[in-house]
Amino acid sequence: MVEQAANEGRPYALAFVDVRMPPGWDGIETVAHIWQKFPELPVVICTAYSDYSWSEMISKLGHSDNLVILRKPFEAVEVLQLAHSFTRKWLLAGRSARTLRNWTDWFNHARATCRRPRALRHSEERLPRHSATTRCRWRCKPWVNGGMWTSTRASFVDRLQT
């Protein structure tokens, strides 16, 4: 169901899963299978029983900030709060990923269009080791053979991911 929705362009933002389910997989096994393909999907595990201890769940699912246990009986406001906060988190994570992709695309474009000798413009591998320092037309820091540019871009991308 989760995979079908994602394929149709309607990905799940949150899953509420009961530990005790009809014959077949239990809730923990279901979450493990879902997270194999969609590890970013937040999950609220609902249970009234202690079929699994916390350490057993962690050993099967691993540590994740996308996992919350909700004990039955629960209040409607608890479900609403979890649904609101997890879907908001999911939306912000998607926005951050798009922003990171946009910045990465911009950096790749800027790097590809830096002024270099015409013969070398499309082939950085052919840049001589002793080439003179050049400047990008966007007045970025000088770089030699891509070294400084690459390290500057990597540190910026690392800061965006944290």
Coordinates of N, CA, C and O in Angstrom, one line a residue:
M1 N 0.8 -1.2 0.0 CA 0.0 0.0 0.0 C 0.9 1.3 0.0 O 0.6 2.2 -0.7
V2 N 1.9 1.3 0.8 CA 2.8 2.4 0.9 C 3.6 2.6 -0.4 O 3.7 3.7 -0.9
E3 N 4.0 1.5 -1.0 CA 4.8 1.6 -2.2 C 3.9 2.0 -3.4 O 4.3 2.8 -4.2
Q4 N 2.7 1.5 -3.4 CA 1.7 1.9 -4.5 C 1.4 3.4 -4.4 O 1.4 4.0 -5.4
A5 N 1.2 3.9 -3.2 CA 0.9 5.3 -3.1 C 2.1 6.2 -3.5 O 1.9 7.2 -4.2
A6 N 3.3 5.7 -3.2 CA 4.5 6.5 -3.6 C 4.6 6.4 -5.1 O 5.0 7.5 -5.7
N7 N 4.4 5.3 -5.7 CA 4.4 5.2 -7.2 C 3.4 6.0 -7.9 O 3.6 6.5 -9.0
E8 N 2.3 6.3 -7.3 CA 1.2 7.1 -7.8 C 1.5 8.6 -7.5 O 0.6 9.4 -7.9
G9 N 2.6 8.9 -6.9 CA 2.9 10.3 -6.6 C 2.1 10.8 -5.3 O 2.0 12.1 -5.1
R10 N 1.6 9.9 -4.5 CA 0.9 10.3 -3.3 C 1.6 9.6 -2.1 O 1.0 8.8 -1.5
P11 N 2.8 10.0 -1.8 CA 3.5 9.3 -0.7 C 2.9 9.5 0.6 O 2.3 10.6 0.9
Y12 N 3.0 8.5 1.5 CA 2.5 8.6 2.9 C 3.4 9.6 3.6 O 4.7 9.6 3.5
A13 N 2.8 10.4 4.5 CA 3.6 11.3 5.3 C 3.8 10.7 6.7 O 4.7 11.1 7.5
L14 N 2.9 9.7 7.1 CA 2.9 9.2 8.4 C 2.2 7.8 8.4 O 1.2 7.7 7.6
A15 N 2.6 6.9 9.2 CA 1.9 5.6 9.3 C 1.6 5.3 10.7 O 2.5 5.4 11.6
F16 N 0.4 5.0 11.0 CA 0.0 4.5 12.3 C -0.2 3.0 12.2 O -0.9 2.5 11.3
V17 N 0.6 2.2 13.0 CA 0.6 0.8 12.8 C 0.3 0.1 14.2 O 0.9 0.5 15.2
D18 N -0.6 -0.8 14.2 CA -0.9 -1.5 15.4 C 0.0 -2.7 15.5 O 0.4 -3.3 14.5
V19 N 0.5 -3.1 16.7 CA 1.4 -4.2 16.9 C 0.7 -5.5 16.6 O 1.2 -6.3 15.9
R20 N -0.5 -5.7 17.1 CA -1.2 -6.9 16.9 C -2.1 -6.7 15.6 O -3.0 -5.9 15.6
M21 N -1.8 -7.5 14.6 CA -2.6 -7.4 13.4 C -3.1 -8.8 13.0 O -2.7 -9.8 13.6
P22 N -4.0 -8.9 12.1 CA -4.5 -10.2 11.7 C -3.4 -11.1 11.3 O -2.2 -10.7 11.1
P23 N -3.6 -12.4 11.2 CA -2.6 -13.4 10.9 C -1.7 -12.9 9.8 O -2.1 -12.4 8.8
G24 N -0.4 -13.2 10.0 CA 0.6 -12.7 9.0 C 1.7 -11.9 9.8 O 2.0 -12.3 10.9
W25 N 2.1 -10.9 9.2 CA 3.1 -10.0 9.8 C 2.5 -9.3 11.0 O 1.3 -8.9 11.0
D26 N 3.2 -9.1 12.1 CA 2.8 -8.2 13.1 C 3.2 -6.8 12.8 O 3.9 -6.6 11.8
G27 N 2.9 -5.9 13.6 CA 3.2 -4.5 13.4 C 4.7 -4.2 13.2 O 5.1 -3.4 12.4
I28 N 5.5 -4.8 14.1 CA 6.9 -4.5 14.1 C 7.6 -5.0 12.8 O 8.4 -4.4 12.1
E29 N 7.1 -6.2 12.3 CA 7.6 -6.8 11.1 C 7.2 -5.9 9.9 O 7.9 -5.7 8.9
T30 N 5.9 -5.4 10.0 CA 5.4 -4.5 8.9 C 6.3 -3.3 8.8 O 6.6 -2.9 7.7
V31 N 6.6 -2.7 9.9 CA 7.4 -1.4 9.9 C 8.8 -1.7 9.4 O 9.3 -1.0 8.6
A32 N 9.4 -2.9 9.7 CA 10.7 -3.2 9.2 C 10.7 -3.4 7.7 O 11.6 -2.9 7.0
H33 N 9.6 -4.0 7.1 CA 9.5 -4.1 5.7 C 9.3 -2.7 5.0 O 9.8 -2.5 4.0
I34 N 8.4 -1.9 5.6 CA 8.2 -0.6 5.1 C 9.5 0.2 5.1 O 9.9 0.9 4.1
W35 N 10.3 0.2 6.2 CA 11.5 1.0 6.3 C 12.6 0.5 5.4 O 13.6 1.2 5.1
Q36 N 12.5 -0.7 4.8 CA 13.5 -1.2 3.9 C 13.5 -0.3 2.6 O 14.5 0.0 2.0
K37 N 12.3 0.1 2.2 CA 12.1 0.9 1.0 C 11.9 2.4 1.3 O 12.2 3.2 0.5
F38 N 11.3 2.7 2.5 CA 11.0 4.1 2.8 C 11.5 4.4 4.2 O 10.7 4.6 5.2
P39 N 12.8 4.5 4.4 CA 13.3 4.7 5.8 C 13.0 6.0 6.4 O 13.0 6.2 7.6
E40 N 12.6 7.0 5.6 CA 12.2 8.3 6.1 C 10.8 8.4 6.6 O 10.4 9.5 7.1
L41 N 10.0 7.4 6.4 CA 8.6 7.5 6.8 C 8.4 7.4 8.3 O 8.8 6.4 8.9
P42 N 7.8 8.4 8.9 CA 7.6 8.4 10.3 C 6.5 7.3 10.6 O 5.5 7.2 9.9
V43 N 6.7 6.6 11.8 CA 5.7 5.6 12.2 C 5.3 5.8 13.6 O 6.2 6.0 14.5
V44 N 4.0 5.7 13.9 CA 3.5 5.6 15.3 C 3.0 4.2 15.5 O 2.1 3.7 14.8
I45 N 3.7 3.5 16.4 CA 3.2 2.2 16.8 C 2.2 2.2 17.9 O 2.5 2.8 19.0
C46 N 1.0 1.7 17.7 CA 0.0 1.7 18.7 C -0.1 0.3 19.3 O -0.1 -0.7 18.5
T47 N -0.2 0.2 20.6 CA -0.2 -1.1 21.2 C -0.9 -0.9 22.6 O -0.7 0.1 23.3
A48 N -1.6 -1.9 23.0 CA -2.1 -2.0 24.4 C -1.4 -3.1 25.2 O -1.6 -3.2 26.4
Y49 N -0.6 -3.9 24.5 CA 0.1 -5.0 25.1 C 1.6 -4.8 25.1 O 2.1 -4.0 24.3
S50 N 2.3 -5.5 25.9 CA 3.8 -5.4 25.8 C 4.3 -6.7 25.2 O 5.1 -7.4 25.8
D51 N 3.9 -6.9 23.9 CA 4.5 -8.0 23.1 C 6.0 -7.9 22.9 O 6.7 -8.9 22.8
Y52 N 6.4 -6.7 22.8 CA 7.8 -6.3 22.5 C 8.3 -5.3 23.6 O 7.6 -4.4 23.8
S53 N 9.5 -5.5 24.1 CA 10.1 -4.5 24.9 C 10.7 -3.4 24.0 O 10.9 -3.7 22.8
W54 N 11.1 -2.3 24.5 CA 11.7 -1.3 23.8 C 13.0 -1.8 23.1 O 13.3 -1.5 22.0
S55 N 13.8 -2.5 23.9 CA 15.1 -3.0 23.4 C 14.8 -4.0 22.2 O 15.6 -4.1 21.3
E56 N 13.8 -4.8 22.3 CA 13.4 -5.7 21.2 C 13.0 -5.0 20.0 O 13.4 -5.4 18.8
M57 N 12.2 -3.9 20.1 CA 11.8 -3.1 19.0 C 13.1 -2.5 18.3 O 13.2 -2.5 17.1
I58 N 14.0 -1.9 19.2 CA 15.1 -1.3 18.6 C 16.1 -2.3 17.9 O 16.6 -2.0 16.9
S59 N 16.1 -3.5 18.5 CA 17.0 -4.5 17.8 C 16.4 -4.9 16.5 O 17.2 -5.2 15.5
K60 N 15.1 -4.9 16.3 CA 14.5 -5.3 15.0 C 14.4 -4.1 14.1 O 14.5 -4.3 12.8
L61 N 14.2 -2.9 14.6 CA 14.0 -1.7 13.7 C 15.2 -0.8 13.6 O 15.3 0.0 12.7
G62 N 16.0 -0.8 14.6 CA 17.1 0.1 14.7 C 16.7 1.4 15.3 O 15.5 1.7 15.5
H63 N 17.6 2.3 15.7 CA 17.3 3.6 16.3 C 16.8 4.5 15.2 O 17.4 4.6 14.2
S64 N 15.7 5.2 15.5 CA 15.2 6.2 14.6 C 14.4 7.3 15.3 O 13.7 7.0 16.3
D65 N 14.6 8.5 14.8 CA 13.7 9.6 15.3 C 12.4 9.6 14.6 O 11.6 10.5 14.8
N66 N 12.1 8.6 13.8 CA 10.8 8.5 13.1 C 9.9 7.5 13.7 O 9.0 7.0 13.0
L67 N 10.2 7.1 14.9 CA 9.4 6.1 15.6 C 8.9 6.5 16.9 O 9.7 7.1 17.8
V68 N 7.6 6.4 17.2 CA 7.0 6.8 18.4 C 6.0 5.6 18.8 O 5.4 5.1 17.9
I69 N 6.0 5.3 20.1 CA 5.0 4.3 20.6 C 3.9 5.1 21.3 O 4.1 6.0 22.1
L70 N 2.7 4.7 20.9 CA 1.5 5.3 21.5 C 0.7 4.1 22.2 O 0.3 3.2 21.5
R71 N 0.6 4.2 23.5 CA -0.1 3.2 24.3 C -1.6 3.4 24.3 O -2.1 4.5 24.4
K72 N -2.3 2.3 24.1 CA -3.8 2.3 24.2 C -4.2 2.1 25.6 O -3.5 1.5 26.4
P73 N -5.2 2.6 26.0 CA -6.2 3.5 25.3 C -5.5 4.9 25.2 O -4.9 5.4 26.1
F74 N -5.8 5.6 24.1 CA -5.2 6.9 24.0 C -6.3 7.9 23.7 O -7.4 7.6 23.3
E75 N -6.0 9.2 23.9 CA -7.0 10.3 23.6 C -6.8 10.7 22.2 O -5.8 10.6 21.6
A76 N -7.9 11.2 21.7 CA -7.9 11.7 20.3 C -6.9 12.9 20.1 O -6.2 13.0 19.1
V77 N -6.7 13.7 21.1 CA -5.8 14.8 21.0 C -4.4 14.3 20.9 O -3.6 14.9 20.2
E78 N -4.0 13.2 21.5 CA -2.7 12.6 21.3 C -2.4 12.2 19.9 O -1.4 12.5 19.3
V79 N -3.4 11.6 19.2 CA -3.3 11.2 17.8 C -3.2 12.5 16.9 O -2.3 12.5 16.0
L80 N -4.0 13.5 17.2 CA -3.9 14.7 16.4 C -2.6 15.4 16.6 O -2.0 15.9 15.6
Q81 N -2.0 15.4 17.8 CA -0.7 16.1 18.0 C 0.4 15.3 17.2 O 1.2 15.9 16.6
L82 N 0.4 14.0 17.3 CA 1.4 13.2 16.6 C 1.3 13.4 15.1 O 2.3 13.6 14.4
A83 N 0.0 13.3 14.6 CA -0.2 13.5 13.2 C 0.3 14.8 12.7 O 1.0 15.0 11.7
H84 N -0.1 15.9 13.4 CA 0.3 17.2 13.1 C 1.9 17.4 13.1 O 2.5 17.9 12.1
S85 N 2.5 17.0 14.2 CA 3.9 17.2 14.3 C 4.7 16.4 13.3 O 5.7 16.9 12.7
F86 N 4.3 15.1 13.1 CA 5.1 14.3 12.2 C 4.9 14.7 10.7 O 5.8 14.6 9.9
T87 N 3.7 15.1 10.3 CA 3.5 15.5 8.9 C 4.2 16.8 8.7 O 4.7 17.0 7.6
R88 N 4.2 17.7 9.7 CA 5.0 18.9 9.5 C 6.4 18.6 9.4 O 7.1 19.2 8.5
K89 N 7.0 17.7 10.2 CA 8.4 17.3 10.0 C 8.6 16.7 8.7 O 9.7 17.0 8.0
W90 N 7.7 15.9 8.2 CA 7.9 15.3 6.8 C 7.9 16.4 5.7 O 8.7 16.3 4.8
L91 N 7.0 17.3 5.8 CA 7.0 18.4 4.9 C 8.2 19.2 4.9 O 8.8 19.6 3.8
L92 N 8.7 19.6 6.1 CA 10.0 20.3 6.2 C 11.2 19.6 5.7 O 12.1 20.1 5.0
A93 N 11.2 18.3 5.9 CA 12.3 17.4 5.4 C 12.3 17.4 3.9 O 13.4 17.5 3.3
G94 N 11.1 17.3 3.3 CA 11.0 17.4 1.8 C 11.5 18.7 1.3 O 12.2 18.8 0.3
R95 N 11.1 19.8 1.9 CA 11.5 21.1 1.5 C 13.0 21.3 1.6 O 13.7 21.9 0.7
S96 N 13.6 20.8 2.7 CA 15.0 20.9 2.9 C 15.8 20.1 1.8 O 16.8 20.5 1.3
A97 N 15.3 18.9 1.5 CA 15.9 18.1 0.4 C 15.8 18.8 -0.9 O 16.8 18.8 -1.7
R98 N 14.7 19.5 -1.2 CA 14.6 20.2 -2.5 C 15.6 21.4 -2.5 O 16.2 21.7 -3.5
T99 N 15.7 22.1 -1.4 CA 16.6 23.2 -1.3 C 18.0 22.8 -1.5 O 18.8 23.4 -2.2
L100 N 18.4 21.7 -0.9 CA 19.7 21.1 -1.0 C 20.0 20.8 -2.5 O 21.1 21.0 -3.0
R101 N 19.0 20.1 -3.1 CA 19.2 19.8 -4.5 C 19.4 21.0 -5.4 O 20.2 21.1 -6.3
N102 N 18.6 22.1 -5.1 CA 18.7 23.3 -5.9 C 20.1 23.9 -5.7 O 20.7 24.4 -6.7
W103 N 20.6 24.0 -4.5 CA 21.9 24.6 -4.2 C 23.0 23.7 -4.9 O 23.9 24.2 -5.5
T104 N 22.8 22.4 -4.8 CA 23.8 21.5 -5.4 C 23.8 21.7 -7.0 O 24.9 21.8 -7.6
D105 N 22.6 21.8 -7.6 CA 22.5 22.1 -9.0 C 23.2 23.5 -9.3 O 23.9 23.6 -10.3
W106 N 22.9 24.5 -8.5 CA 23.5 25.8 -8.8 C 25.0 25.7 -8.7 O 25.7 26.3 -9.5
F107 N 25.6 25.0 -7.7 CA 27.0 24.9 -7.5 C 27.6 24.2 -8.7 O 28.6 24.6 -9.3
N108 N 26.9 23.1 -9.1 CA 27.4 22.3 -10.3 C 27.4 23.2 -11.5 O 28.4 23.2 -12.3
H109 N 26.4 24.0 -11.7 CA 26.3 24.9 -12.9 C 27.4 26.0 -12.8 O 28.1 26.2 -13.8
A110 N 27.5 26.6 -11.6 CA 28.6 27.6 -11.5 C 30.0 27.0 -11.7 O 30.8 27.6 -12.4
R111 N 30.2 25.8 -11.2 CA 31.5 25.2 -11.4 C 31.7 24.9 -12.9 O 32.8 25.1 -13.4
A112 N 30.7 24.4 -13.6 CA 30.9 24.1 -15.0 C 31.1 25.3 -15.9 O 31.7 25.1 -17.0
T113 N 30.6 26.4 -15.5 CA 30.7 27.6 -16.3 C 31.8 28.6 -15.9 O 31.8 29.7 -16.4
C114 N 32.6 28.2 -15.0 CA 33.8 29.0 -14.6 C 34.6 29.3 -15.8 O 34.7 28.4 -16.7
R115 N 35.2 30.5 -15.9 CA 36.1 30.8 -17.0 C 37.4 30.0 -17.0 O 38.1 30.1 -16.0
R116 N 37.6 29.3 -18.0 CA 38.8 28.5 -18.2 C 39.2 28.6 -19.6 O 38.4 29.0 -20.5
P117 N 40.4 28.2 -20.0 CA 40.8 28.2 -21.4 C 39.7 27.4 -22.2 O 39.3 26.4 -21.7
R118 N 39.4 27.9 -23.3 CA 38.3 27.3 -24.1 C 38.5 25.8 -24.4 O 37.6 25.0 -24.2
A119 N 39.7 25.4 -24.6 CA 40.0 23.9 -24.9 C 39.7 23.1 -23.6 O 39.5 21.9 -23.7
L120 N 39.8 23.7 -22.5 CA 39.7 22.9 -21.2 C 38.3 23.1 -20.6 O 38.1 22.5 -19.5
R121 N 37.5 23.9 -21.1 CA 36.2 24.3 -20.5 C 35.4 23.1 -20.1 O 34.7 23.0 -19.0
H122 N 35.3 22.0 -20.9 CA 34.4 20.9 -20.6 C 35.2 19.7 -20.1 O 34.6 18.6 -20.0
S123 N 36.4 19.8 -19.8 CA 37.2 18.6 -19.4 C 38.2 19.0 -18.3 O 39.3 19.3 -18.6
E124 N 37.7 18.9 -17.0 CA 38.6 19.3 -15.9 C 39.8 18.3 -15.8 O 40.8 18.6 -15.3
E125 N 39.6 17.0 -16.3 CA 40.7 16.1 -16.2 C 41.9 16.5 -17.0 O 43.0 16.2 -16.6
R126 N 41.7 17.4 -18.0 CA 42.8 17.8 -18.8 C 43.5 19.1 -18.3 O 44.4 19.6 -18.9
L127 N 43.0 19.6 -17.1 CA 43.6 20.8 -16.6 C 45.0 20.4 -16.1 O 45.2 19.4 -15.4
P128 N 46.0 21.2 -16.5 CA 47.4 20.9 -16.1 C 47.6 21.1 -14.6 O 46.9 21.9 -14.0
R129 N 48.4 20.3 -14.0 CA 48.6 20.4 -12.6 C 49.2 21.7 -12.2 O 49.0 22.2 -11.1
H130 N 49.9 22.4 -13.1 CA 50.5 23.7 -12.8 C 49.7 24.9 -13.3 O 50.2 26.0 -13.4
S131 N 48.4 24.7 -13.6 CA 47.6 25.7 -14.2 C 47.5 26.9 -13.2 O 47.6 26.8 -12.0
A132 N 47.4 28.1 -13.8 CA 47.3 29.3 -13.0 C 46.0 29.3 -12.3 O 45.0 28.7 -12.7
T133 N 45.9 30.1 -11.2 CA 44.7 30.2 -10.5 C 43.7 31.0 -11.3 O 44.1 32.0 -12.0
T134 N 42.4 30.6 -11.4 CA 41.4 31.3 -12.2 C 40.3 31.7 -11.2 O 40.2 31.3 -10.1
R135 N 39.5 32.6 -11.7 CA 38.3 33.1 -10.9 C 37.0 32.8 -11.7 O 37.0 32.9 -12.9
C136 N 36.0 32.4 -11.0 CA 34.7 32.2 -11.6 C 34.1 33.5 -11.9 O 34.4 34.5 -11.3
R137 N 33.3 33.5 -12.9 CA 32.6 34.8 -13.3 C 31.7 35.3 -12.3 O 31.3 36.5 -12.4
W138 N 31.3 34.5 -11.3 CA 30.5 35.0 -10.2 C 31.3 35.5 -9.0 O 30.9 35.7 -7.9
R139 N 32.6 35.7 -9.3 CA 33.6 36.2 -8.4 C 33.7 35.4 -7.1 O 33.8 35.9 -6.0
C140 N 33.6 34.1 -7.3 CA 33.8 33.2 -6.1 C 35.3 33.1 -5.8 O 36.1 33.7 -6.5
K141 N 35.7 32.4 -4.8 CA 37.1 32.3 -4.4 C 37.9 31.7 -5.5 O 37.4 30.9 -6.3
P142 N 39.2 32.0 -5.7 CA 40.0 31.4 -6.7 C 40.1 29.9 -6.4 O 40.0 29.4 -5.3
W143 N 40.3 29.1 -7.5 CA 40.5 27.7 -7.3 C 41.5 27.2 -8.3 O 41.7 27.7 -9.3
V144 N 42.2 26.1 -7.9 CA 43.2 25.5 -8.7 C 42.8 24.1 -8.9 O 42.6 23.3 -7.9
N145 N 42.6 23.7 -10.2 CA 42.2 22.3 -10.5 C 40.9 21.8 -9.7 O 40.8 20.7 -9.4
G146 N 40.1 22.7 -9.3 CA 38.8 22.3 -8.6 C 39.0 22.1 -7.1 O 38.0 21.8 -6.4
G147 N 40.2 22.1 -6.6 CA 40.4 21.7 -5.2 C 39.7 22.6 -4.2 O 39.0 22.2 -3.4
M148 N 40.0 23.9 -4.3 CA 39.3 24.8 -3.3 C 37.8 24.9 -3.5 O 37.1 24.9 -2.6
W149 N 37.4 24.9 -4.8 CA 36.0 24.9 -5.1 C 35.3 23.7 -4.5 O 34.3 23.8 -3.8
T150 N 35.9 22.6 -4.7 CA 35.3 21.3 -4.2 C 35.2 21.3 -2.7 O 34.1 21.0 -2.1
S151 N 36.2 21.8 -2.0 CA 36.2 21.8 -0.5 C 35.2 22.8 0.0 O 34.5 22.6 0.9
T152 N 35.1 24.0 -0.7 CA 34.2 25.0 -0.3 C 32.7 24.5 -0.5 O 31.9 24.7 0.4
R153 N 32.5 23.9 -1.6 CA 31.1 23.4 -1.9 C 30.8 22.3 -0.9 O 29.7 22.3 -0.4
A154 N 31.7 21.4 -0.6 CA 31.5 20.3 0.3 C 31.1 20.8 1.7 O 30.2 20.3 2.3
S155 N 31.9 21.8 2.1 CA 31.6 22.3 3.5 C 30.2 23.0 3.5 O 29.5 22.9 4.5
F156 N 29.9 23.7 2.4 CA 28.6 24.4 2.4 C 27.4 23.4 2.4 O 26.5 23.5 3.1
V157 N 27.6 22.3 1.6 CA 26.6 21.3 1.5 C 26.5 20.6 2.9 O 25.4 20.3 3.4
D158 N 27.6 20.3 3.5 CA 27.6 19.7 4.9 C 26.8 20.6 5.8 O 26.0 20.1 6.7
R159 N 27.0 21.9 5.8 CA 26.3 22.8 6.7 C 24.8 22.7 6.4 O 24.0 22.8 7.3
L160 N 24.4 22.6 5.2 CA 23.0 22.6 4.8 C 22.3 21.3 5.3 O 21.2 21.3 5.7
Q161 N 23.1 20.2 5.3 CA 22.5 18.9 5.8 C 22.3 18.8 7.3 O 21.6 18.0 7.7
T162 N 23.0 19.6 8.0 CA 22.9 19.5 9.5 C 21.9 20.4 10.0 O 21.3 21.2 9.4

